Tab-separated table of C-alpha atoms in Angstrom:
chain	number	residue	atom	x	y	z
A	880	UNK	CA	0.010	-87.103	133.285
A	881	UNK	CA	3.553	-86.318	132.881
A	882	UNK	CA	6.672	-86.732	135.081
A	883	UNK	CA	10.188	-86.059	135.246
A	884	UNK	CA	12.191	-88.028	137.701
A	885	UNK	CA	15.944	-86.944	138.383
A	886	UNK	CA	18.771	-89.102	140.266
A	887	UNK	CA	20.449	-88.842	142.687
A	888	UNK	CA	18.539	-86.412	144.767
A	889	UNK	CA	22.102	-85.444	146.345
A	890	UNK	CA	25.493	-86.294	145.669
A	891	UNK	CA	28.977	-85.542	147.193
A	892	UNK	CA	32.128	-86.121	144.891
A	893	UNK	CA	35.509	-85.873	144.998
A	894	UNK	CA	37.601	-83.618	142.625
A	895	UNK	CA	38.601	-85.217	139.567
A	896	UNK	CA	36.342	-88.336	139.973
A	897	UNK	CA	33.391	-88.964	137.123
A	898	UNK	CA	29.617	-88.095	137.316
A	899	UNK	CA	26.564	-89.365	135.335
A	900	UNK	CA	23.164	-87.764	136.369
A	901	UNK	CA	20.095	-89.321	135.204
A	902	UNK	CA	17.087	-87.531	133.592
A	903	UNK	CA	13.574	-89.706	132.563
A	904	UNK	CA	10.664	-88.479	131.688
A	905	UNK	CA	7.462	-90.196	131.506
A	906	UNK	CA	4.092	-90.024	130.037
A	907	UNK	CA	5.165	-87.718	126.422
A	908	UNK	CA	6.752	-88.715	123.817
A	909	UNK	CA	9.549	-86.641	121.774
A	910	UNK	CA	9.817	-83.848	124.407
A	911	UNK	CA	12.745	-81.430	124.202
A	912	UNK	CA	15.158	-81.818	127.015
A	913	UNK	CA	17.404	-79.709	128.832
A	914	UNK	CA	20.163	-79.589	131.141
A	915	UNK	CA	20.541	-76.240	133.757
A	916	UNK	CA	23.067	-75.652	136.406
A	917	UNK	CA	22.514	-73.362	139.811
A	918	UNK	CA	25.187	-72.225	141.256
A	919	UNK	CA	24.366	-71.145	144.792
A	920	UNK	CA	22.714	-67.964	145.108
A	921	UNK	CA	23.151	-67.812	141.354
A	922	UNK	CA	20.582	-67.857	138.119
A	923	UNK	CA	20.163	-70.553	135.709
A	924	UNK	CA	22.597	-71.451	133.249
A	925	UNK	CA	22.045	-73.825	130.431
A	926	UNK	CA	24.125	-76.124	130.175
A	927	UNK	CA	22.275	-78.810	127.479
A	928	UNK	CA	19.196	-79.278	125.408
A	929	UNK	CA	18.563	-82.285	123.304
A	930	UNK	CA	15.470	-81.926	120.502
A	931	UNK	CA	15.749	-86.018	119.874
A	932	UNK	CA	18.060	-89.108	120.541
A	933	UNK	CA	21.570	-88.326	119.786
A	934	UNK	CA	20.768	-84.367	119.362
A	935	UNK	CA	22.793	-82.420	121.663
A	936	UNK	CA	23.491	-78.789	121.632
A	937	UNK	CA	25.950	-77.627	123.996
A	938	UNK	CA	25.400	-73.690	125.294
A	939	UNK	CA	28.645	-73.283	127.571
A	940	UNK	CA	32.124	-75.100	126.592
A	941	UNK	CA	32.998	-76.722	130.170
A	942	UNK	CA	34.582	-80.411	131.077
A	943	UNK	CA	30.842	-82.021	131.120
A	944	UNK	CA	29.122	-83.751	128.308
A	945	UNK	CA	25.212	-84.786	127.878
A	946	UNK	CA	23.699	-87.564	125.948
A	947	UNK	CA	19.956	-88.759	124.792
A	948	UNK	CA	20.649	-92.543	124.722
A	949	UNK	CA	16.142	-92.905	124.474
A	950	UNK	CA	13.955	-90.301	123.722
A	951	UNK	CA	13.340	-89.677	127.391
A	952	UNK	CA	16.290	-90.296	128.932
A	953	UNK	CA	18.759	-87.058	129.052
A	954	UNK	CA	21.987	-87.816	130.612
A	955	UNK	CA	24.520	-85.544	132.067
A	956	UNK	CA	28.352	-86.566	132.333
A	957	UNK	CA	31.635	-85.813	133.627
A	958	UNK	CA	34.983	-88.091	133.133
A	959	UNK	CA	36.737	-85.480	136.494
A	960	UNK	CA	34.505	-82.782	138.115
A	961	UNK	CA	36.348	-79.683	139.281
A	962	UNK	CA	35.259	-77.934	142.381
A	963	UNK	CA	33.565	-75.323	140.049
A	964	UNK	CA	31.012	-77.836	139.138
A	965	UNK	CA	29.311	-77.770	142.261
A	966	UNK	CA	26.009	-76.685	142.194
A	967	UNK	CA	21.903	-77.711	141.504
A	968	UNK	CA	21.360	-79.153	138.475
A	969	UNK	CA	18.288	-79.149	137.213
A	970	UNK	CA	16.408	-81.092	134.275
A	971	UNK	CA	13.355	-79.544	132.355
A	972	UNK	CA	11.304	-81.032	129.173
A	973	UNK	CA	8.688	-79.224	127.126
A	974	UNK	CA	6.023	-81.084	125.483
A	975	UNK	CA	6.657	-81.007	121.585
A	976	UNK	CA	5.439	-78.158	119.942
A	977	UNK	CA	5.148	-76.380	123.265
A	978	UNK	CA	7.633	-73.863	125.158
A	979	UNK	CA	6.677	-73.961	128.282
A	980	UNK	CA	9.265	-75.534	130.435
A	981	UNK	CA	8.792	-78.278	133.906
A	982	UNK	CA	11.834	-78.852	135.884
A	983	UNK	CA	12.285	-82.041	137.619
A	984	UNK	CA	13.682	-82.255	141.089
A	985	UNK	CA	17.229	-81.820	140.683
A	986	UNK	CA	20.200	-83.280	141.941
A	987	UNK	CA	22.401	-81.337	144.407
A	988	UNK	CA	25.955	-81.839	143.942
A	989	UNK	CA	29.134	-81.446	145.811
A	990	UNK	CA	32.697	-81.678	144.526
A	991	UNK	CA	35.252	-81.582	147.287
B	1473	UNK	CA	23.628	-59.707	123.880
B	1474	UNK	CA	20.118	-60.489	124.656
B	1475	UNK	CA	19.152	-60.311	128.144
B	1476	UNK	CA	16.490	-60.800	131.173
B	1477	UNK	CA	16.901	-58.306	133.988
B	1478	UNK	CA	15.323	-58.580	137.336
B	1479	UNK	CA	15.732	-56.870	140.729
B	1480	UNK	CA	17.228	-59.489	142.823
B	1481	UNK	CA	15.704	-57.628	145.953
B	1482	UNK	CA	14.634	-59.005	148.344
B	1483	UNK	CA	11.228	-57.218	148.078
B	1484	UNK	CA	9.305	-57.467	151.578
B	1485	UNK	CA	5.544	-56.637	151.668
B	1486	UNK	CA	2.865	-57.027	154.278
B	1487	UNK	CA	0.124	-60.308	154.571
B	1488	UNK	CA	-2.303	-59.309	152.467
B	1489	UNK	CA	-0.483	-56.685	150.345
B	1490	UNK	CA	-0.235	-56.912	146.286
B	1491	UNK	CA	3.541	-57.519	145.835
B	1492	UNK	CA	4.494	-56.508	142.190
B	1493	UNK	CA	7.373	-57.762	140.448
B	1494	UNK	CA	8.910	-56.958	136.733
B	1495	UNK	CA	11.617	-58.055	134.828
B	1496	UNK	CA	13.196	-56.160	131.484
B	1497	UNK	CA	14.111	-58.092	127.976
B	1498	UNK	CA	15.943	-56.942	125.891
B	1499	UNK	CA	14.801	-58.655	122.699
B	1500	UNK	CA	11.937	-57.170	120.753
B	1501	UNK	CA	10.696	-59.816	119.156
B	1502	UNK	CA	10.013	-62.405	122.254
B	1503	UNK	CA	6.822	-64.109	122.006
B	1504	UNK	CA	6.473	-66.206	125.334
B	1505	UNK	CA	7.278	-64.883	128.802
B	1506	UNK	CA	7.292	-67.163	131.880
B	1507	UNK	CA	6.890	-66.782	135.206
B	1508	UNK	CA	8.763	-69.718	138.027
B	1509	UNK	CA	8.607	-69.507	141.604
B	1510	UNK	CA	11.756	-71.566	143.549
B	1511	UNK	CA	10.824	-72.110	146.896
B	1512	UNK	CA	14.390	-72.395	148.745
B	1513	UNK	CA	16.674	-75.613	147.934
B	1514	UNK	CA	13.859	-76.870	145.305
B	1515	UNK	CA	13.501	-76.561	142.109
B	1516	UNK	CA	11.486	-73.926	139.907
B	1517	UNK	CA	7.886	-74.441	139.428
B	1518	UNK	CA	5.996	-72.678	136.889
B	1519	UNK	CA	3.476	-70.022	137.859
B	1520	UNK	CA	2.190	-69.004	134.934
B	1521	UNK	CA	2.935	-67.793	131.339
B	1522	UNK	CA	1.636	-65.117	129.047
B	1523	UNK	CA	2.107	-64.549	125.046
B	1524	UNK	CA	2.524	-61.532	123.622
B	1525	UNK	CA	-0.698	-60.857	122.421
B	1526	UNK	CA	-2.203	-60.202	126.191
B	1527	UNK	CA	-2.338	-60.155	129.885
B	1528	UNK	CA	-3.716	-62.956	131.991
B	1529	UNK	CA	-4.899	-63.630	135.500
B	1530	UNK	CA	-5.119	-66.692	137.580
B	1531	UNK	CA	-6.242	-66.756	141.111
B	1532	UNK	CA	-4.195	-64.325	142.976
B	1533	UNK	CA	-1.739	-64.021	140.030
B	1534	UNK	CA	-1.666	-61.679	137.717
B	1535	UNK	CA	0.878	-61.393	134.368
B	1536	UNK	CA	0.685	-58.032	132.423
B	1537	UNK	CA	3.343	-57.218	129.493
B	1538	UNK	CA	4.478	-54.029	128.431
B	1539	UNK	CA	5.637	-54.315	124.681
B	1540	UNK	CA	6.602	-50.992	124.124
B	1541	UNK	CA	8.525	-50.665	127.057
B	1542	UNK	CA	9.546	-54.408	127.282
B	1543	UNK	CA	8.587	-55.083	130.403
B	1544	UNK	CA	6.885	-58.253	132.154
B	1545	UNK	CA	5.409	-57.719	135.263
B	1546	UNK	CA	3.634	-60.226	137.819
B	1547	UNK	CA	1.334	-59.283	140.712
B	1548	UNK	CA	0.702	-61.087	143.429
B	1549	UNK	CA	-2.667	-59.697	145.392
B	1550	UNK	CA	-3.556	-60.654	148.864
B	1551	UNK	CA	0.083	-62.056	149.515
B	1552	UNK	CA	1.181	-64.931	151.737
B	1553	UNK	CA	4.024	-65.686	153.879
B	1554	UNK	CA	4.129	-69.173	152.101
B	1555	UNK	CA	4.583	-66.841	148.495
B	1556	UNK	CA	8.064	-66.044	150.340
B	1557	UNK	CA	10.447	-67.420	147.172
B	1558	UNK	CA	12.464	-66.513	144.563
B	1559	UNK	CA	10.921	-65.853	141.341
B	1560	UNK	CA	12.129	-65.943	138.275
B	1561	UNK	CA	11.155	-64.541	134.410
B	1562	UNK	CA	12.325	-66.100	131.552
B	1563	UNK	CA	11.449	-65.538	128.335
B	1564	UNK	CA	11.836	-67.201	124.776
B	1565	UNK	CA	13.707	-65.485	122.351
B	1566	UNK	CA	12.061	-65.258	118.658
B	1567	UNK	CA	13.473	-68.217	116.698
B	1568	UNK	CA	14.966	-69.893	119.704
B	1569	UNK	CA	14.485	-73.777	121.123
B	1570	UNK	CA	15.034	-72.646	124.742
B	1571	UNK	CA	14.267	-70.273	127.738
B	1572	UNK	CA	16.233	-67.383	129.138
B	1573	UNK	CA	16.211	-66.912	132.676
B	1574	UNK	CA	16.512	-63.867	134.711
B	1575	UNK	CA	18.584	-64.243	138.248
B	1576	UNK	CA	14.994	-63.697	140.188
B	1577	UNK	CA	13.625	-61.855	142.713
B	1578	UNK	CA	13.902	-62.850	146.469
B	1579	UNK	CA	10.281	-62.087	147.888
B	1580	UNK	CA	9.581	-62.134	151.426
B	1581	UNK	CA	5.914	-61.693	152.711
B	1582	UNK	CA	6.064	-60.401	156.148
B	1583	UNK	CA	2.973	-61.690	158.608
């Protein structure tokens, strides 16, 4: 069966400081990949989504970056968060040649 | 601009009530319409989907579409208090690698 693991589970940051979120998936091969943000009491913005290693396609020009160093491994970065980047950030594959979407856990961050 | 619509509510109905909720698209040609539930703090997890050559049912869950109007509903019969979450529609645009997400609907199921 197939699982997504995210970390950290929470994180509290300072402004300006750097952030790398980690996204693995297990048991699929070649699955899409993408990267959502939840503000609170907000909807779901996408952020990322990666179709293969070193594919990124960025949907909203902001200060964070992604990369797909290994086909399932999706990582989110920042080199100085803003407060405005707080928020749940959620990871989701989809099985190749499927569209339906699984999130993983998410990470809950904090920029003070 | 292409779009998903929902009533953010909240939406309260009785134990044991059939709690309907629909959310509007606004491209013609989507194929694949999703339905999440978010439980608060964690993340979405998927209810069930539909294409859009049919309506399907699972359990107490049921996921009708409305072409011609563009429309997605989902019913819930016999509701819960632990159904109480946010729900959210998304839908896949013709030609696209992604999902679009509605903003969801706050249910509450009163006991």
């Amino acid at each position: 069966s197939q699982t997504i693991h995210q970390w950290p589970a929470t994180l509290v940051q300072p402004v300006g400081s750097p952030l790398s979120l980690e996204c693995t998936v297990e048991g699929t091969s070649n699955p899409n990949l993408y990267w959502y943000r939840q503000a609170a009491g907000r909807g779901l913005q996408l952020l990322f989504y990666s179709v293969g290693i070193g594919q990124i396609s960025s949907e909203v020009p902001q200060n964070l970056s992604a990369s797909r160093p290994q086909d399932r491994q999706f990582i989110l970065s920042s080199k100085k968060l803003l407060l405005s980047d707080s928020g749940f950030y959620l990871c989701a594959w989809v099985r190749a040649g499927s569209d339906t979407q699984y999130f993983g856990p998410g990470t809950r961050l904090t920029v003070l | 601009q292409k779009e998903v619509e929902q009533n953010s509510g909240p939406l309260s109905v009785p134990e044991g009530a059939i709690a309907s909720l629909n959310c509007t698209y606004s491209d013609r040609g989507s194929q694949s319409f999703f339905w999440y539930r978010q439980y608060s703090g964690k993340s979405p997890e998927l209810i069930m989907f539909i294409y859009s050559n049919g309506d399907k049912e699972d359990g107490r869950f049921t996921a009708q579409l409305n072409k011609a109007s563009q429309y997605v509903s989902l019913l819930i019969r016999d509701s819960q208090p632990s159904d109480s979450a946010t729900y959210l529609c998304a839908v896949r645009w013709s030609g696209a690698n992604n999902l679009f997400f509605g903003t969801g609907t706050r249910l509450t199921v009163i006991p």
